[in-house]
Short mmCIF file of C-alpha atoms in Angstrom, two decimals:
data_model
loop_
_atom_site.label_atom_id
_atom_site.label_comp_id
_atom_site.label_asym_id
_atom_site.label_seq_id
_atom_site.Cartn_x
_atom_site.Cartn_y
_atom_site.Cartn_z
CA MET A 1361 8.06 21.14 22.75
CA ASP A 1362 5.88 24.19 23.57
CA GLN A 1363 5.25 26.79 20.88
CA GLU A 1364 7.49 29.36 22.35
CA ARG A 1365 10.41 27.02 22.43
CA ALA A 1366 9.62 26.10 18.88
CA LEU A 1367 9.53 29.48 17.65
CA LEU A 1368 12.79 30.39 19.36
CA ASP A 1369 14.45 27.28 17.90
CA LEU A 1370 13.17 28.30 14.37
CA LEU A 1371 14.59 31.86 14.79
CA GLY A 1372 17.95 30.41 15.93
CA LEU A 1373 18.03 28.37 12.66
CA LEU A 1374 18.22 31.97 10.85
CA GLU A 1375 21.22 33.23 13.09
CA LEU A 1376 24.27 33.02 10.96
CA GLU A 1377 27.63 33.31 11.70
CA PRO A 1378 30.12 35.17 9.34
CA VAL A 1379 33.12 33.13 8.39
CA PRO A 1380 36.09 35.32 7.36
CA ASP A 1381 38.87 34.44 4.83
CA ARG A 1382 37.17 31.89 2.87
CA GLY A 1383 38.15 33.17 -0.39
CA GLU A 1384 35.73 34.39 -3.11
CA GLY A 1385 32.24 35.69 -1.88
CA GLU A 1386 30.88 36.35 1.57
CA HIS A 1387 30.47 33.14 3.77
CA PHE A 1388 28.17 32.41 6.46
CA LEU A 1389 27.69 29.37 8.61
CA GLY A 1390 24.18 28.20 9.53
CA PRO A 1391 23.12 25.88 12.36
CA ALA A 1392 22.28 22.35 11.60
CA PRO A 1393 18.48 21.36 11.64
CA LEU A 1394 17.01 20.42 14.95
CA GLU A 1395 15.18 17.35 13.56
CA PRO A 1396 17.08 14.36 12.60
CA SER A 1397 14.92 13.61 9.47
CA SER A 1398 16.96 12.77 6.40
CA PRO A 1399 16.92 14.37 3.84
CA VAL A 1400 16.67 17.66 5.69
CA TYR A 1401 13.47 19.77 5.10
CA GLY A 1402 13.89 21.96 2.21
CA GLY A 1403 12.38 24.94 3.81
CA HIS A 1404 15.26 25.06 6.37
CA VAL A 1405 17.97 25.25 3.76
CA ALA A 1406 16.02 27.82 1.59
CA ALA A 1407 15.24 30.15 4.58
CA GLN A 1408 18.92 30.03 5.83
CA ALA A 1409 20.13 30.82 2.36
CA LEU A 1410 17.86 33.84 2.04
CA ALA A 1411 18.86 35.05 5.36
CA ALA A 1412 22.62 34.84 4.24
CA ALA A 1413 21.75 36.81 0.97
CA GLY A 1414 19.85 39.52 2.88
CA ARG A 1415 22.90 39.94 5.34
CA THR A 1416 24.86 41.57 2.44
CA VAL A 1417 22.06 43.85 1.10
CA SER A 1418 21.54 47.64 1.94
CA ALA A 1419 18.75 48.69 4.20
CA GLY A 1420 15.68 49.69 2.34
CA LEU A 1421 15.78 46.99 -0.32
CA ASP A 1422 13.37 44.34 0.22
CA VAL A 1423 13.54 40.77 -1.22
CA HIS A 1424 10.88 40.35 -3.96
CA SER A 1425 11.90 37.18 -5.76
CA VAL A 1426 13.59 33.95 -4.56
CA HIS A 1427 14.47 31.04 -6.94
CA ALA A 1428 15.79 27.86 -5.11
CA SER A 1429 17.25 24.70 -6.52
CA PHE A 1430 17.71 21.60 -4.48
CA THR A 1431 20.74 20.03 -5.97
CA ARG A 1432 21.56 17.22 -3.53
CA PRO A 1433 19.78 15.98 -0.49
CA ALA A 1434 20.91 17.77 2.67
CA VAL A 1435 21.87 15.70 5.71
CA PRO A 1436 21.26 16.31 9.39
CA ASP A 1437 23.72 17.04 12.08
CA THR A 1438 25.98 18.97 9.55
CA PRO A 1439 26.03 22.81 9.44
CA PHE A 1440 25.47 24.48 6.23
CA GLU A 1441 28.04 26.84 4.65
CA HIS A 1442 26.33 29.75 2.44
CA ARG A 1443 28.67 31.48 0.05
CA VAL A 1444 27.05 34.76 -1.22
CA GLU A 1445 27.91 36.18 -4.53
CA ARG A 1446 27.08 39.99 -5.10
CA VAL A 1447 25.74 39.90 -8.59
CA LYS A 1448 24.29 43.38 -8.76
CA ASP A 1449 24.03 46.49 -6.60
CA SER A 1450 22.21 49.62 -7.74
CA THR A 1451 20.05 52.42 -6.16
CA SER A 1452 16.94 50.24 -6.82
CA PHE A 1453 17.97 46.70 -7.05
CA ALA A 1454 20.46 44.20 -5.72
CA ALA A 1455 20.77 40.59 -6.91
CA ARG A 1456 22.54 37.77 -4.99
CA ARG A 1457 23.52 34.13 -5.76
CA VAL A 1458 23.95 31.77 -2.80
CA CYS A 1459 25.71 28.33 -3.06
CA THR A 1460 25.07 26.24 -0.02
CA SER A 1461 27.41 23.25 0.82
CA GLN A 1462 27.71 20.60 3.37
CA ARG A 1463 30.97 18.68 3.84
CA GLY A 1464 32.37 20.55 0.87
CA ARG A 1465 29.49 19.54 -1.50
CA GLU A 1466 27.04 21.91 -2.93
CA VAL A 1467 23.42 20.86 -1.85
CA PHE A 1468 21.44 23.86 -2.75
CA ALA A 1469 21.53 27.16 -4.88
CA LEU A 1470 19.64 30.23 -4.50
CA ALA A 1471 19.01 33.44 -6.61
CA ALA A 1472 17.47 36.35 -4.78
CA SER A 1473 16.54 39.79 -6.10
CA PHE A 1474 15.92 42.75 -3.98
CA HIS A 1475 14.09 46.06 -4.85
CA ARG A 1476 13.42 49.32 -3.33
CA PRO A 1477 9.66 49.86 -3.39
CA GLU A 1478 8.33 52.64 -5.55
CA PRO A 1479 4.98 53.99 -6.77
CA GLY A 1480 3.38 52.41 -9.81
CA LEU A 1481 0.41 50.19 -11.12
CA ALA A 1482 -1.31 48.06 -8.73
CA HIS A 1483 -3.91 45.06 -8.92
CA GLN A 1484 -4.51 41.71 -7.57
CA ASP A 1485 -6.88 38.78 -7.68
CA PRO A 1486 -9.31 38.45 -4.93
CA MET A 1487 -8.78 36.05 -2.00
CA PRO A 1488 -11.04 32.81 -2.21
CA ASP A 1489 -13.97 32.67 0.09
CA VAL A 1490 -12.99 30.23 2.98
CA PRO A 1491 -13.70 29.70 6.50
CA ALA A 1492 -11.63 31.55 9.04
CA PRO A 1493 -8.78 29.41 10.50
CA GLU A 1494 -10.39 29.55 13.93
CA ASP A 1495 -13.43 27.80 12.60
CA LEU A 1496 -11.25 24.86 11.13
CA PRO A 1497 -9.51 21.96 13.09
CA THR A 1498 -5.83 21.63 13.74
CA TYR A 1499 -3.66 19.38 11.42
CA GLU A 1500 -3.25 17.10 14.32
CA GLU A 1501 -7.15 17.02 14.84
CA ARG A 1502 -7.37 16.19 11.14
CA LEU A 1503 -5.00 13.37 11.42
CA THR A 1504 -6.75 12.08 14.63
CA LYS A 1505 -9.92 11.91 12.62
CA ALA A 1506 -8.34 10.35 9.59
CA PHE A 1507 -6.43 7.67 11.46
CA GLY A 1508 -9.07 6.94 14.18
CA ALA A 1509 -6.39 7.29 17.00
CA GLN A 1510 -5.18 10.37 18.90
CA VAL A 1511 -2.30 12.22 17.29
CA SER A 1512 -0.44 14.38 19.71
CA PRO A 1513 0.90 17.74 18.77
CA LEU A 1514 3.80 17.36 16.38
CA GLY A 1515 6.09 20.12 17.97
CA LYS A 1516 6.48 21.97 14.67
CA PRO A 1517 7.12 25.77 14.70
CA TYR A 1518 4.06 26.34 12.43
CA ASP A 1519 0.38 25.88 12.66
CA GLN A 1520 -1.55 24.66 9.53
CA ARG A 1521 -5.36 24.40 9.06
CA PHE A 1522 -6.55 22.91 5.93
CA VAL A 1523 -9.90 23.93 4.29
CA GLY A 1524 -10.66 20.82 2.27
CA PRO A 1525 -9.63 17.12 2.49
CA LEU A 1526 -6.18 15.78 3.11
CA SER A 1527 -4.49 13.36 0.92
CA PHE A 1528 -5.39 10.69 3.57
CA ASP A 1529 -9.09 11.44 3.20
CA VAL A 1530 -8.96 11.43 -0.69
CA GLU A 1531 -7.22 8.02 -0.54
CA LYS A 1532 -10.27 6.59 1.27
CA ASP A 1533 -12.84 8.47 -0.62
CA PRO A 1534 -11.55 9.21 -4.25
CA SER A 1535 -14.62 11.34 -5.01
CA LEU A 1536 -12.93 14.29 -2.82
CA ALA A 1537 -9.93 14.45 -5.28
CA SER A 1538 -9.26 18.01 -6.26
CA ALA A 1539 -6.53 19.98 -8.20
CA ARG A 1540 -6.74 22.63 -5.59
CA THR A 1541 -6.02 22.91 -1.89
CA GLN A 1542 -6.35 25.77 0.56
CA VAL A 1543 -4.55 25.95 3.89
CA TRP A 1544 -4.12 28.60 6.69
CA LEU A 1545 -0.61 28.80 7.83
CA ARG A 1546 1.34 30.85 10.49
CA VAL A 1547 4.41 30.64 12.78
CA LYS A 1548 3.46 29.52 16.05
CA GLY A 1549 3.80 32.18 18.68
CA GLU A 1550 4.06 35.97 18.27
CA LEU A 1551 7.01 37.60 17.12
CA PRO A 1552 8.05 40.94 18.66
CA ALA A 1553 6.47 43.85 16.83
CA GLY A 1554 9.82 45.22 15.76
CA ALA A 1555 11.40 41.91 15.31
CA GLY A 1556 14.57 42.13 13.19
CA GLY A 1557 14.51 45.90 13.41
CA GLU A 1558 15.30 47.18 9.89
CA ARG A 1559 15.43 43.67 8.62
CA ALA A 1560 12.01 42.87 9.97
CA ARG A 1561 10.61 42.18 6.41
CA LEU A 1562 13.47 39.90 5.61
CA LEU A 1563 12.79 37.99 8.67
CA HIS A 1564 9.16 37.39 7.82
CA ALA A 1565 10.29 36.65 4.17
CA CYS A 1566 12.60 33.89 5.52
CA LEU A 1567 9.87 32.39 7.75
CA LEU A 1568 7.40 32.50 4.66
CA VAL A 1569 9.88 30.60 2.75
CA TYR A 1570 10.16 28.11 5.65
CA ILE A 1571 6.49 27.40 6.17
CA CYS A 1572 5.20 27.33 2.66
CA ASP A 1573 7.44 24.61 1.60
CA VAL A 1574 5.76 22.24 3.75
CA THR A 1575 2.26 22.16 2.23
CA MET A 1576 2.68 22.50 -1.55
CA LEU A 1577 3.29 18.85 -2.82
CA GLU A 1578 0.19 17.80 -0.76
CA THR A 1579 -1.79 19.33 -3.52
CA VAL A 1580 -0.46 16.62 -6.10
CA LEU A 1581 -1.30 13.83 -3.72
CA VAL A 1582 -4.94 15.24 -3.19
CA ARG A 1583 -5.31 15.33 -7.04
CA HIS A 1584 -4.51 11.66 -7.19
CA GLY A 1585 -5.91 10.14 -4.12
CA VAL A 1586 -2.63 8.98 -3.03
CA SER A 1587 -1.48 9.54 0.67
CA TRP A 1588 2.09 10.03 2.17
CA PHE A 1589 1.73 6.39 3.21
CA HIS A 1590 2.27 5.35 -0.39
CA ALA A 1591 4.43 8.45 -1.58
CA ASN A 1592 7.52 10.13 -0.67
CA GLY A 1593 8.59 13.50 -2.16
CA ARG A 1594 11.04 16.29 -1.94
CA SER A 1595 11.39 19.65 -3.54
CA ILE A 1596 13.41 20.16 -6.98
CA ASP A 1597 12.80 23.79 -7.48
CA TYR A 1598 10.99 26.47 -5.33
CA THR A 1599 10.19 30.01 -6.37
CA VAL A 1600 8.72 32.64 -4.07
CA TRP A 1601 7.68 36.18 -5.38
CA ILE A 1602 6.89 38.60 -2.70
CA HIS A 1603 4.54 41.52 -3.49
CA ARG A 1604 3.50 43.27 -0.34
CA PRO A 1605 4.65 43.31 3.23
CA PHE A 1606 3.00 40.71 5.74
CA ARG A 1607 3.65 38.98 9.05
CA ALA A 1608 4.50 35.32 9.12
CA ASP A 1609 2.95 35.13 12.58
CA ASP A 1610 -0.39 36.26 11.41
CA TRP A 1611 -2.52 33.69 9.53
CA LEU A 1612 -1.75 33.54 5.82
CA LEU A 1613 -4.06 31.79 3.40
CA CYS A 1614 -2.06 29.56 0.91
CA ALA A 1615 -4.22 28.66 -2.18
CA HIS A 1616 -2.50 26.00 -4.14
CA GLU A 1617 -3.27 24.32 -7.55
CA THR A 1618 -1.36 21.65 -9.64
CA PRO A 1619 -1.78 22.11 -13.32
CA VAL A 1620 0.27 19.21 -14.32
CA ALA A 1621 2.23 16.05 -12.93
CA ALA A 1622 4.55 14.05 -15.40
CA GLY A 1623 7.83 12.11 -15.41
CA GLY A 1624 7.66 11.55 -11.62
CA ARG A 1625 7.45 15.21 -10.91
CA GLY A 1626 4.57 17.44 -9.73
CA LEU A 1627 4.00 21.21 -10.26
CA VAL A 1628 2.25 23.17 -7.82
CA LEU A 1629 1.38 26.98 -8.04
CA GLY A 1630 0.14 29.01 -5.09
CA ARG A 1631 -0.96 32.41 -3.87
CA VAL A 1632 -0.63 33.67 -0.39
CA PHE A 1633 -3.03 36.16 1.10
CA THR A 1634 -3.15 38.01 4.34
CA ARG A 1635 -6.30 37.75 6.56
CA ASP A 1636 -7.55 41.25 5.07
CA GLY A 1637 -7.47 39.76 1.46
CA THR A 1638 -4.07 41.23 0.40
CA LEU A 1639 -2.34 39.15 -2.11
CA ALA A 1640 1.20 39.03 -0.52
CA ALA A 1641 3.15 36.42 -2.35
CA THR A 1642 2.94 33.96 -5.31
CA LEU A 1643 4.65 30.54 -5.20
CA ALA A 1644 5.77 27.83 -7.62
CA GLN A 1645 7.25 24.52 -6.68
CA GLU A 1646 8.19 21.30 -8.63
CA GLY A 1647 8.79 18.27 -6.66
CA LEU A 1648 9.83 14.73 -7.17
CA LEU A 1649 7.04 12.31 -6.04
CA ARG A 1650 7.60 8.43 -6.09
CA VAL A 1651 4.57 6.41 -5.27
CA SER A 1652 4.13 2.72 -4.40
CA GLY A 1653 1.44 0.14 -4.08
CA GLY A 1654 0.00 0.47 -7.62
CA HIS A 1655 -0.62 4.21 -7.42
CA GLY A 1656 0.47 6.75 -10.00
CA GLN A 1657 -1.95 6.13 -12.94
CA THR A 1658 -2.81 9.23 -14.99
CA VAL A 1659 -6.16 10.66 -13.83
#
C-alpha cells in the first residue's frame, strides 16, 4: 500500500454517515477498520468518536480535551455507531459525550470539550533536544536491525522515528532500559493546505488522536526490557489535551515517560511538540499489559 493510498484510507475512516431517527442523541455510522486485527486498534475508535462529536459543534470552537474509555474490545468487519449527546453549548464552550457501539453493545465512551480560543496567560516547557527526524532511521529499518532480517514497509498511514532504543533492543541489552521514550510521528503523505475547511483543526486533532495511541505503551516495555514478543497490551483510558494548532502531516515529537506500572496496568504521560518547539498537546494513557516468559518483575 503506497503512502497516498494509506492516507486516503485513513481519511475515509473519518467520513461518518448521519443516521436519522435513532432516538435520543445524534447518531453517526463510522466505517469498519481496514485491518483485520482483533481487537481493533484503539486510535481508530477514538478518532472516529471525536469526529462524530465535532460534527455537532459550532464553527469557531476548537477541541481542547478528549477523555476516552475503552469499555470492551472492538471487533473488525463491523461498523461503529456513535451516539452523540449535547451536554453543554455556550458562547465559549461546548461539551459532548459519545457512546460508541458495535452490534448493539457499547465498546467505547468519549467525553470531549470544545473552546473558543481567547487571550490569556501563556507559557510552556521547552522541547527536548533531539535529532531531527530525517537523521533517524525508519521504524522498519530499526526492526530490520533488531531482528537481523529485512522488514518491509508495514503499510501504515503514519511514519514513526524513535530517538532511543526500542523494547526489542532493551530486551537484548537491559542496560538500555529507560522510563522515557521520544518518537517523531506524522501522518504519511501531505494533507491539502485547507484540508477540512473550517473543520481543519478538528481533522488534525482526530489524526493526532489516531497516531499517538500507537506509541505510548512502548514506553512501559522499554522501562522493563520486555518486547512485544513477550507482552500484549491495549488501551484502557486515553486522554489528550490540545493547547495550540498543529498539522498532523508535519513531524511531531512525542516525549513520553512512565511514572508507574502496577496491577497489570501501565501509565504513560506524554508531551507533543511541533518542529519549531511549540508544545501543542499533552497526553496520558493507562494500558493493560500482560507479559509472559517470566517477565513482569518490579524494577
